[in-house]
PDB file of C-alpha atoms in Angstrom:
ATOM      1  CA  MET A   1       3.814  -0.569   9.615  1.00 40.00           C
ATOM      2  CA  LYS A   2       1.144  -0.825   6.772  1.00 39.00           C
ATOM      3  CA  LYS A   3       1.208  -1.290   2.987  1.00 35.00           C
ATOM      4  CA  PRO A   4      -0.898   1.338   0.760  1.00 34.00           C
ATOM      5  CA  VAL A   5      -3.896   0.231  -0.632  1.00 36.00           C
ATOM      6  CA  SER A   6      -3.784  -0.669  -3.960  1.00 36.00           C
ATOM      7  CA  ILE A   7      -7.252  -0.342  -6.577  1.00 36.00           C
ATOM      8  CA  SER A   8      -5.446  -2.753  -9.256  1.00 35.00           C
ATOM      9  CA  ARG A   9      -7.848  -4.792  -8.128  1.00 36.00           C
ATOM     10  CA  CYS A  10     -10.835  -2.960  -8.919  1.00 34.00           C
ATOM     11  CA  THR A  11      -9.949  -2.501 -12.807  1.00 33.00           C
ATOM     12  CA  ALA A  12     -10.570  -3.301 -15.753  1.00 32.00           C
ATOM     13  CA  SER A  13      -8.206  -5.097 -18.001  1.00 33.00           C
ATOM     14  CA  ALA A  14      -9.580  -3.024 -21.587  1.00 34.00           C
ATOM     15  CA  PRO A  15      -5.660  -0.581 -21.999  1.00 33.00           C
ATOM     16  CA  ILE A  16      -6.793   2.644 -22.263  1.00 31.00           C
ATOM     17  CA  SER A  17      -3.947   5.310 -22.334  1.00 36.00           C
ATOM     18  CA  GLU A  18      -3.778   9.066 -23.282  1.00 37.00           C
ATOM     19  CA  LEU A  19      -0.046   8.836 -23.608  1.00 40.00           C
ATOM     20  CA  PRO A  20       2.560   6.831 -25.717  1.00 45.00           C
ATOM     21  CA  ARG A  21       3.383   3.632 -23.188  1.00 52.00           C
ATOM     22  CA  ALA A  22       7.231   4.571 -23.356  1.00 47.00           C
ATOM     23  CA  PHE A  23       7.251   8.345 -22.876  1.00 43.00           C
ATOM     24  CA  VAL A  24       5.606   6.969 -20.002  1.00 47.00           C
ATOM     25  CA  ARG A  25       7.220   4.052 -18.908  1.00 53.00           C
ATOM     26  CA  HIS A  26      10.841   6.297 -19.833  1.00 47.00           C
ATOM     27  CA  ILE A  27       9.718   8.662 -17.551  1.00 46.00           C
ATOM     28  CA  ALA A  28       8.485   6.546 -15.045  1.00 51.00           C
ATOM     29  CA  ALA A  29      12.808   5.219 -14.663  1.00 53.00           C
ATOM     30  CA  LEU A  30      13.974   8.587 -14.837  1.00 46.00           C
ATOM     31  CA  VAL A  31      12.092   9.152 -11.834  1.00 48.00           C
ATOM     32  CA  THR A  32      12.625   6.571  -9.903  1.00 52.00           C
ATOM     33  CA  VAL A  33      16.286   6.018 -10.673  1.00 49.00           C
ATOM     34  CA  LEU A  34      16.440  10.235  -9.491  1.00 45.00           C
ATOM     35  CA  ALA A  35      14.875  10.066  -5.914  1.00 48.00           C
ATOM     36  CA  ALA A  36      17.258   6.289  -5.595  1.00 50.00           C
ATOM     37  CA  GLY A  37      20.352   8.436  -6.855  1.00 49.00           C
ATOM     38  CA  ALA A  38      19.488  10.855  -4.509  1.00 46.00           C
ATOM     39  CA  CYS A  39      19.338   8.214  -0.918  1.00 44.00           C
ATOM     40  CA  ALA A  40      24.013   9.082  -1.530  1.00 48.00           C
ATOM     41  CA  SER A  41      23.052  13.164   0.599  1.00 55.00           C
ATOM     42  CA  LEU A  42      19.914  13.174   2.078  1.00 69.00           C
ATOM     43  CA  GLY A  43      19.005  12.092   5.820  1.00 81.00           C
ATOM     44  CA  ALA A  44      17.296  12.882   8.958  1.00 87.00           C
ATOM     45  CA  PRO A  45      18.042  11.419  12.404  1.00 87.00           C
ATOM     46  CA  GLY A  46      14.673   9.609  13.650  1.00 90.00           C
ATOM     47  CA  ALA A  47      13.511   6.256  13.487  1.00 92.00           C
ATOM     48  CA  ALA A  48      11.933   3.876  10.597  1.00 95.00           C
ATOM     49  CA  VAL A  49       7.986   5.070  10.388  1.00 94.00           C
ATOM     50  CA  PRO A  50       6.828   1.822   8.165  1.00 97.00           C
ATOM     51  CA  ASP A  51       3.146   2.434   6.369  1.00 97.00           C
ATOM     52  CA  ARG A  52       3.697  -1.891   5.910  1.00 96.00           C
ATOM     53  CA  PRO A  53       3.024  -4.743   6.420  1.00 96.00           C
ATOM     54  CA  GLY A  54      -0.742  -3.588   6.274  1.00 94.00           C
ATOM     55  CA  TYR A  55      -3.519  -1.819   3.862  1.00 96.00           C
ATOM     56  CA  THR A  56      -3.661   1.038   6.857  1.00 98.00           C
ATOM     57  CA  ASP A  57      -0.936   4.521   5.533  1.00 98.00           C
ATOM     58  CA  THR A  58      -0.068   5.658   8.584  1.00 97.00           C
ATOM     59  CA  PRO A  59      -0.466  10.213   9.070  1.00 97.00           C
ATOM     60  CA  THR A  60       3.298  10.741   9.657  1.00 96.00           C
ATOM     61  CA  ALA A  61       5.339  11.903   7.322  1.00 97.00           C
ATOM     62  CA  LEU A  62       8.994  12.016   6.743  1.00 96.00           C
ATOM     63  CA  PRO A  63      10.622  15.534   7.931  1.00 94.00           C
ATOM     64  CA  ALA A  64      12.384  16.682   5.130  1.00 95.00           C
ATOM     65  CA  ARG A  65      15.700  14.920   4.113  1.00 94.00           C
ATOM     66  CA  ALA A  66      14.393  11.408   5.707  1.00 96.00           C
ATOM     67  CA  VAL A  67      14.686   8.620   2.922  1.00 97.00           C
ATOM     68  CA  GLU A  68      12.468   5.382   4.075  1.00 98.00           C
ATOM     69  CA  LEU A  69      13.060   2.451   1.468  1.00 98.00           C
ATOM     70  CA  GLU A  70       9.975  -0.523   1.730  1.00 98.00           C
ATOM     71  CA  ALA A  71       9.858  -3.748  -0.041  1.00 98.00           C
ATOM     72  CA  GLY A  72       7.970  -7.647   0.662  1.00 98.00           C
ATOM     73  CA  TRP A  73       6.468 -10.212  -1.450  1.00 98.00           C
ATOM     74  CA  THR A  74       2.574 -11.404  -1.159  1.00 98.00           C
ATOM     75  CA  ASP A  75       1.385 -14.872  -2.526  1.00 98.00           C
ATOM     76  CA  ASP A  76      -2.424 -14.636  -2.366  1.00 97.00           C
ATOM     77  CA  ARG A  77      -4.336 -17.715  -3.896  1.00 97.00           C
ATOM     78  CA  THR A  78      -7.795 -18.342  -3.898  1.00 95.00           C
ATOM     79  CA  ALA A  79      -9.119 -22.071  -4.053  1.00 94.00           C
ATOM     80  CA  ALA A  80     -11.443 -23.976  -6.691  1.00 92.00           C
ATOM     81  CA  ALA A  81     -14.844 -24.115  -6.439  1.00 88.00           C
ATOM     82  CA  PRO A  82     -16.973 -25.832  -8.558  1.00 87.00           C
ATOM     83  CA  GLY A  83     -17.973 -23.640 -11.058  1.00 83.00           C
ATOM     84  CA  ILE A  84     -15.284 -20.633  -9.923  1.00 87.00           C
ATOM     85  CA  ALA A  85     -11.194 -21.228 -11.275  1.00 93.00           C
ATOM     86  CA  GLY A  86      -9.403 -21.285  -8.502  1.00 95.00           C
ATOM     87  CA  THR A  87      -7.097 -18.153  -8.911  1.00 96.00           C
ATOM     88  CA  ALA A  88      -2.571 -17.107  -7.476  1.00 97.00           C
ATOM     89  CA  TYR A  89      -1.688 -13.523  -7.494  1.00 97.00           C
ATOM     90  CA  VAL A  90       1.814 -13.125  -6.087  1.00 98.00           C
ATOM     91  CA  THR A  91       3.867 -10.371  -5.885  1.00 98.00           C
ATOM     92  CA  VAL A  92       7.689  -9.971  -5.097  1.00 98.00           C
ATOM     93  CA  GLY A  93       8.650  -6.371  -4.521  1.00 97.00           C
ATOM     94  CA  GLU A  94       6.171  -4.409  -3.360  1.00 97.00           C
ATOM     95  CA  ALA A  95       8.966  -1.541  -3.671  1.00 97.00           C
ATOM     96  CA  LEU A  96       7.880   2.269  -2.225  1.00 98.00           C
ATOM     97  CA  LEU A  97      10.802   4.997  -1.729  1.00 98.00           C
ATOM     98  CA  ARG A  98      10.005   8.247   0.418  1.00 98.00           C
ATOM     99  CA  VAL A  99      11.811  11.364   0.407  1.00 98.00           C
ATOM    100  CA  GLY A 100      11.067  14.146   3.484  1.00 97.00           C
ATOM    101  CA  VAL A 101      10.996  17.259   1.692  1.00 96.00           C
ATOM    102  CA  GLY A 102       9.677  19.533   3.856  1.00 88.00           C
ATOM    103  CA  ALA A 103       8.672  19.352   7.667  1.00 86.00           C
ATOM    104  CA  ARG A 104       4.764  18.084   6.421  1.00 94.00           C
ATOM    105  CA  THR A 105       5.462  16.431   3.880  1.00 97.00           C
ATOM    106  CA  GLU A 106       7.109  13.572   1.806  1.00 98.00           C
ATOM    107  CA  LEU A 107       7.644  12.271  -1.957  1.00 98.00           C
ATOM    108  CA  ARG A 108       6.562   8.714  -2.716  1.00 98.00           C
ATOM    109  CA  VAL A 109       7.810   6.338  -5.321  1.00 98.00           C
ATOM    110  CA  PHE A 110       6.290   3.076  -5.538  1.00 97.00           C
ATOM    111  CA  GLY A 111       7.507   0.780  -8.426  1.00 90.00           C
ATOM    112  CA  ASN A 112       5.553  -1.896  -6.736  1.00 84.00           C
ATOM    113  CA  SER A 113       6.507  -5.556  -7.592  1.00 96.00           C
ATOM    114  CA  PHE A 114       6.727  -8.091 -10.240  1.00 98.00           C
ATOM    115  CA  ALA A 115       4.235  -9.942 -10.717  1.00 98.00           C
ATOM    116  CA  THR A 116       2.460 -13.607 -11.525  1.00 98.00           C
ATOM    117  CA  SER A 117      -0.840 -13.596 -12.487  1.00 97.00           C
ATOM    118  CA  ARG A 118      -2.316 -18.123 -12.999  1.00 96.00           C
ATOM    119  CA  THR A 119      -5.931 -18.933 -13.216  1.00 96.00           C
ATOM    120  CA  ASP A 120      -6.970 -22.235 -13.409  1.00 95.00           C
ATOM    121  CA  GLY A 121      -7.219 -23.244 -17.472  1.00 92.00           C
ATOM    122  CA  THR A 122      -5.728 -20.002 -19.040  1.00 94.00           C
ATOM    123  CA  PRO A 123      -2.062 -19.297 -19.002  1.00 96.00           C
ATOM    124  CA  THR A 124      -0.240 -18.001 -16.895  1.00 97.00           C
ATOM    125  CA  VAL A 125       0.945 -13.983 -17.104  1.00 97.00           C
ATOM    126  CA  ARG A 126       4.027 -12.216 -15.715  1.00 97.00           C
ATOM    127  CA  GLY A 127       5.722  -8.674 -15.740  1.00 97.00           C
ATOM    128  CA  MET A 128       5.669  -5.637 -14.045  1.00 97.00           C
ATOM    129  CA  GLU A 129       2.901  -3.292 -12.418  1.00 97.00           C
ATOM    130  CA  ASP A 130       2.155  -0.060 -12.784  1.00 97.00           C
ATOM    131  CA  VAL A 131       4.733   2.274 -11.507  1.00 97.00           C
ATOM    132  CA  LYS A 132       2.645   5.099  -9.031  1.00 97.00           C
ATOM    133  CA  LEU A 133       3.514   8.311  -7.927  1.00 98.00           C
ATOM    134  CA  GLY A 134       2.315  10.676  -4.778  1.00 98.00           C
ATOM    135  CA  ALA A 135       2.964  12.368  -1.871  1.00 98.00           C
ATOM    136  CA  LYS A 136       2.316  12.525   1.638  1.00 98.00           C
ATOM    137  CA  ILE A 137       0.557  15.207   3.368  1.00 98.00           C
ATOM    138  CA  ASN A 138       0.328  15.694   7.094  1.00 97.00           C
ATOM    139  CA  LEU A 139      -2.303  18.079   8.011  1.00 98.00           C
ATOM    140  CA  ARG A 140      -1.852  17.793  12.297  1.00 96.00           C
ATOM    141  CA  ALA A 141       0.450  16.004  14.567  1.00 93.00           C
ATOM    142  CA  VAL A 142      -0.222  14.718  17.976  1.00 91.00           C
ATOM    143  CA  PRO A 143       2.531  13.037  19.898  1.00 86.00           C
ATOM    144  CA  ASP A 144       2.614   9.707  20.937  1.00 79.00           C
ATOM    145  CA  GLY A 145       2.506  10.716  25.391  1.00 80.00           C
ATOM    146  CA  VAL A 146      -0.838  13.713  24.640  1.00 83.00           C
ATOM    147  CA  HIS A 147      -4.465  10.920  23.914  1.00 85.00           C
ATOM    148  CA  SER A 148      -6.189  13.263  21.722  1.00 87.00           C
ATOM    149  CA  LEU A 149      -9.967  12.725  20.482  1.00 91.00           C
ATOM    150  CA  LEU A 150      -8.427  14.701  17.280  1.00 95.00           C
ATOM    151  CA  PRO A 151      -6.484  11.673  15.492  1.00 96.00           C
ATOM    152  CA  SER A 152      -3.280  12.977  13.629  1.00 97.00           C
ATOM    153  CA  ALA A 153      -4.089  13.105  10.554  1.00 98.00           C
ATOM    154  CA  ALA A 154      -2.118  13.683   6.659  1.00 98.00           C
ATOM    155  CA  LEU A 155      -4.515  13.680   3.091  1.00 98.00           C
ATOM    156  CA  LEU A 156      -2.007  11.186   0.578  1.00 98.00           C
ATOM    157  CA  VAL A 157      -2.801  11.429  -2.384  1.00 98.00           C
ATOM    158  CA  ALA A 158      -1.402   9.674  -5.736  1.00 98.00           C
ATOM    159  CA  ALA A 159      -1.646   8.120  -8.936  1.00 98.00           C
ATOM    160  CA  THR A 160      -0.791   5.188 -10.850  1.00 97.00           C
ATOM    161  CA  LEU A 161       0.692   4.865 -13.786  1.00 96.00           C
ATOM    162  CA  PRO A 162       0.300   2.663 -17.417  1.00 95.00           C
ATOM    163  CA  THR A 163       3.593   0.690 -17.286  1.00 96.00           C
ATOM    164  CA  GLY A 164       3.494  -1.641 -16.055  1.00 96.00           C
ATOM    165  CA  ALA A 165       2.848  -5.206 -18.576  1.00 96.00           C
ATOM    166  CA  SER A 166       0.550  -5.982 -20.852  1.00 94.00           C
ATOM    167  CA  GLY A 167      -1.873  -8.380 -19.020  1.00 93.00           C
ATOM    168  CA  ILE A 168      -0.444  -6.631 -15.132  1.00 96.00           C
ATOM    169  CA  SER A 169      -1.087  -3.176 -16.474  1.00 95.00           C
ATOM    170  CA  ALA A 170      -4.944  -1.110 -16.005  1.00 92.00           C
ATOM    171  CA  GLY A 171      -4.316  -0.025 -19.563  1.00 92.00           C
ATOM    172  CA  SER A 172      -4.318   4.148 -17.811  1.00 94.00           C
ATOM    173  CA  ALA A 173      -4.068   6.528 -15.113  1.00 95.00           C
ATOM    174  CA  GLN A 174      -5.327   5.171 -11.779  1.00 96.00           C
ATOM    175  CA  PRO A 175      -5.602   8.574  -9.962  1.00 97.00           C
ATOM    176  CA  GLU A 176      -6.594   8.278  -6.118  1.00 98.00           C
ATOM    177  CA  VAL A 177      -7.047  10.690  -2.703  1.00 98.00           C
ATOM    178  CA  LYS A 178      -6.563   9.132   0.838  1.00 98.00           C
ATOM    179  CA  LEU A 179      -7.740   9.914   4.317  1.00 98.00           C
ATOM    180  CA  ALA A 180      -5.362   8.592   7.329  1.00 98.00           C
ATOM    181  CA  VAL A 181      -6.079   9.284  11.482  1.00 98.00           C
ATOM    182  CA  SER A 182      -4.183   7.592  14.204  1.00 97.00           C
ATOM    183  CA  TRP A 183      -5.082   7.631  17.663  1.00 96.00           C
ATOM    184  CA  THR A 184      -2.978   5.973  20.159  1.00 94.00           C
ATOM    185  CA  THR A 185      -4.117   5.873  24.454  1.00 94.00           C
ATOM    186  CA  PRO A 186      -2.612   5.374  27.320  1.00 92.00           C
ATOM    187  CA  SER A 187      -1.761   1.774  27.332  1.00 94.00           C
ATOM    188  CA  PRO A 188       0.460  -0.017  24.383  1.00 95.00           C
ATOM    189  CA  PHE A 189      -3.230  -0.654  22.000  1.00 97.00           C
ATOM    190  CA  SER A 190      -2.739   2.193  18.999  1.00 96.00           C
ATOM    191  CA  VAL A 191      -5.519   2.425  16.376  1.00 97.00           C
ATOM    192  CA  TYR A 192      -4.916   4.109  12.350  1.00 98.00           C
ATOM    193  CA  ALA A 193      -7.903   3.910  10.006  1.00 98.00           C
ATOM    194  CA  ASN A 194      -7.427   5.338   5.844  1.00 98.00           C
ATOM    195  CA  ALA A 195     -10.345   6.765   3.823  1.00 98.00           C
ATOM    196  CA  GLY A 196      -9.850   6.403   0.075  1.00 97.00           C
ATOM    197  CA  LEU A 197     -11.331   6.981  -2.732  1.00 97.00           C
ATOM    198  CA  GLY A 198      -9.782   6.282  -6.539  1.00 96.00           C
ATOM    199  CA  SER A 199     -10.850   6.064 -10.478  1.00 93.00           C
ATOM    200  CA  PHE A 200     -10.341   4.731 -12.885  1.00 88.00           C
ATOM    201  CA  GLU A 201     -10.951   3.503 -16.464  1.00 85.00           C
ATOM    202  CA  THR A 202     -13.590   0.684 -17.997  1.00 80.00           C
ATOM    203  CA  ALA A 203     -14.635  -0.244 -21.436  1.00 77.00           C
ATOM    204  CA  SER A 204     -18.074   1.367 -20.284  1.00 79.00           C
ATOM    205  CA  GLY A 205     -15.931   4.497 -18.552  1.00 83.00           C
ATOM    206  CA  ARG A 206     -13.713   6.021 -15.793  1.00 87.00           C
ATOM    207  CA  VAL A 207     -15.041   4.872 -12.672  1.00 90.00           C
ATOM    208  CA  THR A 208     -14.697   5.145  -8.863  1.00 93.00           C
ATOM    209  CA  ARG A 209     -14.798   2.821  -5.944  1.00 92.00           C
ATOM    210  CA  GLN A 210     -14.027   3.806  -3.023  1.00 95.00           C
ATOM    211  CA  TRP A 211     -12.511   1.827   0.078  1.00 97.00           C
ATOM    212  CA  THR A 212     -11.900   2.006   4.709  1.00 97.00           C
ATOM    213  CA  SER A 213      -9.642   0.413   6.361  1.00 98.00           C
ATOM    214  CA  VAL A 214      -9.050  -0.088  10.983  1.00 98.00           C
ATOM    215  CA  ALA A 215      -5.780  -1.758  12.265  1.00 98.00           C
ATOM    216  CA  GLY A 216      -5.978  -2.152  15.998  1.00 98.00           C
ATOM    217  CA  TRP A 217      -1.596  -1.849  16.839  1.00 98.00           C
ATOM    218  CA  TRP A 218      -0.307  -3.583  20.426  1.00 98.00           C
ATOM    219  CA  ALA A 219       3.525  -2.428  21.317  1.00 97.00           C
ATOM    220  CA  VAL A 220       4.414  -5.871  22.775  1.00 98.00           C
ATOM    221  CA  SER A 221       7.989  -5.319  23.509  1.00 97.00           C
ATOM    222  CA  PRO A 222       9.847  -1.830  22.662  1.00 94.00           C
ATOM    223  CA  LYS A 223      10.886  -4.260  19.562  1.00 97.00           C
ATOM    224  CA  VAL A 224       7.611  -6.426  19.198  1.00 98.00           C
ATOM    225  CA  SER A 225       3.872  -4.996  17.636  1.00 98.00           C
ATOM    226  CA  VAL A 226       1.368  -7.097  16.612  1.00 98.00           C
ATOM    227  CA  TYR A 227      -1.716  -5.905  14.406  1.00 98.00           C
ATOM    228  CA  GLY A 228      -5.199  -7.003  13.428  1.00 98.00           C
ATOM    229  CA  GLU A 229      -6.807  -5.162  10.275  1.00 98.00           C
ATOM    230  CA  GLY A 230      -9.877  -4.908   8.530  1.00 98.00           C
ATOM    231  CA  LEU A 231     -10.465  -3.661   5.020  1.00 97.00           C
ATOM    232  CA  SER A 232     -13.541  -3.206   3.206  1.00 95.00           C
ATOM    233  CA  ILE A 233     -13.968  -2.404  -0.493  1.00 92.00           C
ATOM    234  CA  GLY A 234     -16.829  -0.809  -2.141  1.00 89.00           C
ATOM    235  CA  ARG A 235     -18.721  -1.532  -4.990  1.00 78.00           C
ATOM    236  CA  VAL A 236     -18.056   0.943  -7.642  1.00 81.00           C
ATOM    237  CA  SER A 237     -20.181   3.851  -8.495  1.00 77.00           C
ATOM    238  CA  GLY A 238     -20.294   5.061 -12.778  1.00 66.00           C
ATOM    239  CA  ASN A 239     -20.099   3.244 -15.391  1.00 60.00           C
ATOM    240  CA  GLY A 240     -19.401  -0.572 -15.073  1.00 55.00           C
ATOM    241  CA  GLY A 241     -20.482  -2.799 -12.231  1.00 59.00           C
ATOM    242  CA  GLY A 242     -18.546  -4.789  -9.961  1.00 62.00           C
ATOM    243  CA  ALA A 243     -19.016  -6.776  -6.419  1.00 65.00           C
ATOM    244  CA  SER A 244     -18.175  -5.228  -3.158  1.00 78.00           C
ATOM    245  CA  SER A 245     -14.836  -6.847  -1.277  1.00 85.00           C
ATOM    246  CA  ASN A 246     -13.207  -7.546   1.805  1.00 93.00           C
ATOM    247  CA  ASP A 247     -10.166  -8.586   4.018  1.00 96.00           C
ATOM    248  CA  ILE A 248      -9.354  -9.000   7.577  1.00 97.00           C
ATOM    249  CA  ASP A 249      -5.760 -10.233   7.916  1.00 98.00           C
ATOM    250  CA  ALA A 250      -3.101 -10.131  11.124  1.00 98.00           C
ATOM    251  CA  GLY A 251       1.063  -9.737  11.441  1.00 98.00           C
ATOM    252  CA  ALA A 252       3.828  -8.497  12.992  1.00 98.00           C
ATOM    253  CA  THR A 253       6.873  -6.544  12.990  1.00 98.00           C
ATOM    254  CA  TYR A 254       9.908  -7.088  14.995  1.00 98.00           C
ATOM    255  CA  LEU A 255      12.711  -4.211  14.806  1.00 98.00           C
ATOM    256  CA  LEU A 256      16.638  -5.538  14.084  1.00 97.00           C
ATOM    257  CA  ASN A 257      17.401  -1.606  15.214  1.00 96.00           C
ATOM    258  CA  ASP A 258      15.687   1.643  15.707  1.00 94.00           C
ATOM    259  CA  ARG A 259      16.522   1.992  11.205  1.00 97.00           C
ATOM    260  CA  PHE A 260      15.740  -1.065   9.898  1.00 98.00           C
ATOM    261  CA  GLN A 261      11.741  -3.184  10.655  1.00 98.00           C
ATOM    262  CA  ILE A 262      11.186  -6.903   9.704  1.00 98.00           C
ATOM    263  CA  ASP A 263       7.401  -7.816   9.129  1.00 98.00           C
ATOM    264  CA  VAL A 264       5.224 -11.131   8.239  1.00 98.00           C
ATOM    265  CA  ARG A 265       1.782 -11.478   8.379  1.00 98.00           C
ATOM    266  CA  VAL A 266      -1.487 -12.892   6.745  1.00 98.00           C
ATOM    267  CA  GLY A 267      -5.024 -12.422   5.915  1.00 98.00           C
ATOM    268  CA  ARG A 268      -7.508 -13.919   4.403  1.00 97.00           C
ATOM    269  CA  GLY A 269     -11.702 -12.715   2.289  1.00 95.00           C
ATOM    270  CA  VAL A 270     -14.371 -12.369   4.370  1.00 94.00           C
ATOM    271  CA  GLY A 271     -17.930 -12.745   2.589  1.00 85.00           C
ATOM    272  CA  SER A 272     -19.100 -15.424   0.483  1.00 73.00           C
ATOM    273  CA  ALA A 273     -17.549 -13.831  -2.942  1.00 72.00           C
ATOM    274  CA  LEU A 274     -13.749 -14.173  -1.825  1.00 81.00           C
ATOM    275  CA  SER A 275     -14.132 -16.992   1.639  1.00 87.00           C
ATOM    276  CA  ARG A 276     -11.765 -19.036   0.252  1.00 92.00           C
ATOM    277  CA  GLU A 277      -8.758 -16.553  -0.794  1.00 95.00           C
ATOM    278  CA  ARG A 278      -5.755 -16.446   1.703  1.00 97.00           C
ATOM    279  CA  PHE A 279      -3.028 -14.624   1.178  1.00 98.00           C
ATOM    280  CA  ILE A 280       0.790 -14.863   3.317  1.00 98.00           C
ATOM    281  CA  GLY A 281       3.529 -11.880   3.090  1.00 98.00           C
ATOM    282  CA  ALA A 282       6.280 -10.689   4.488  1.00 98.00           C
ATOM    283  CA  GLY A 283       9.407  -7.254   3.967  1.00 98.00           C
ATOM    284  CA  PHE A 284      11.403  -4.719   5.145  1.00 98.00           C
ATOM    285  CA  ALA A 285      11.532  -1.606   5.515  1.00 98.00           C
ATOM    286  CA  ARG A 286      15.215   0.809   6.360  1.00 98.00           C
ATOM    287  CA  ARG A 287      14.935   4.376   6.716  1.00 97.00           C
ATOM    288  CA  TRP A 288      18.346   6.573   5.891  1.00 94.00           C
TER     289      TRP A 288
END
């Protein structure tokens, strides 16, 4: 139901990498091809459990042999203001391949997107974003019919590889760790929350940034759900600077069948620095 947070928006532009780009690119491509090829022989009963379209991941890990592909499109624009240039960042792809490898663990390959980045008065930059590899490990699973004060919980770990295009890539590996939790209620309402910590490189050295997000979901019918969500990204800790930022968004999902979901969303930035930001998106999730 929800989209993973990317810390790429928090990175600096200085390209720093400890591994040759060609080597990393070839290894990442090989992992992606092998994972995609596995779809022909894998499969498990059960409905789709997407992490898109919002920022907040679910704590549910796919069961062993299950495969799920999630993908989408987002158009994020910030209007110009006196003394401030307008920007646009459009992503097509947002690919996430999830493969269950145990009762409580899934592997995750983020092919990510072809991105177009434009700032008024400067040349447009286009190319692929960085690949990201990760895993989700379920720590506590609570059945939907059980309404416990202790939530379902999972630990998510991941790291980007500097495989993207110049001007799009972060230029160095970006590891991150995240805790995802959820609560159900006797009503059709449920709550999801994430707390994450990521590290990235700047010209002044490696720094960290934390973020939190909370999403409330309402099941309108067995096929239709709607949600509202807030994301807060904290200031950089360590060498360097950077302001905090906040976003809110809302959207809806529709199940074409138990294994195929489509989604739409719309959102905006919150606060004086991001009040002119607006974004829209759409996508799908397909389970095998």
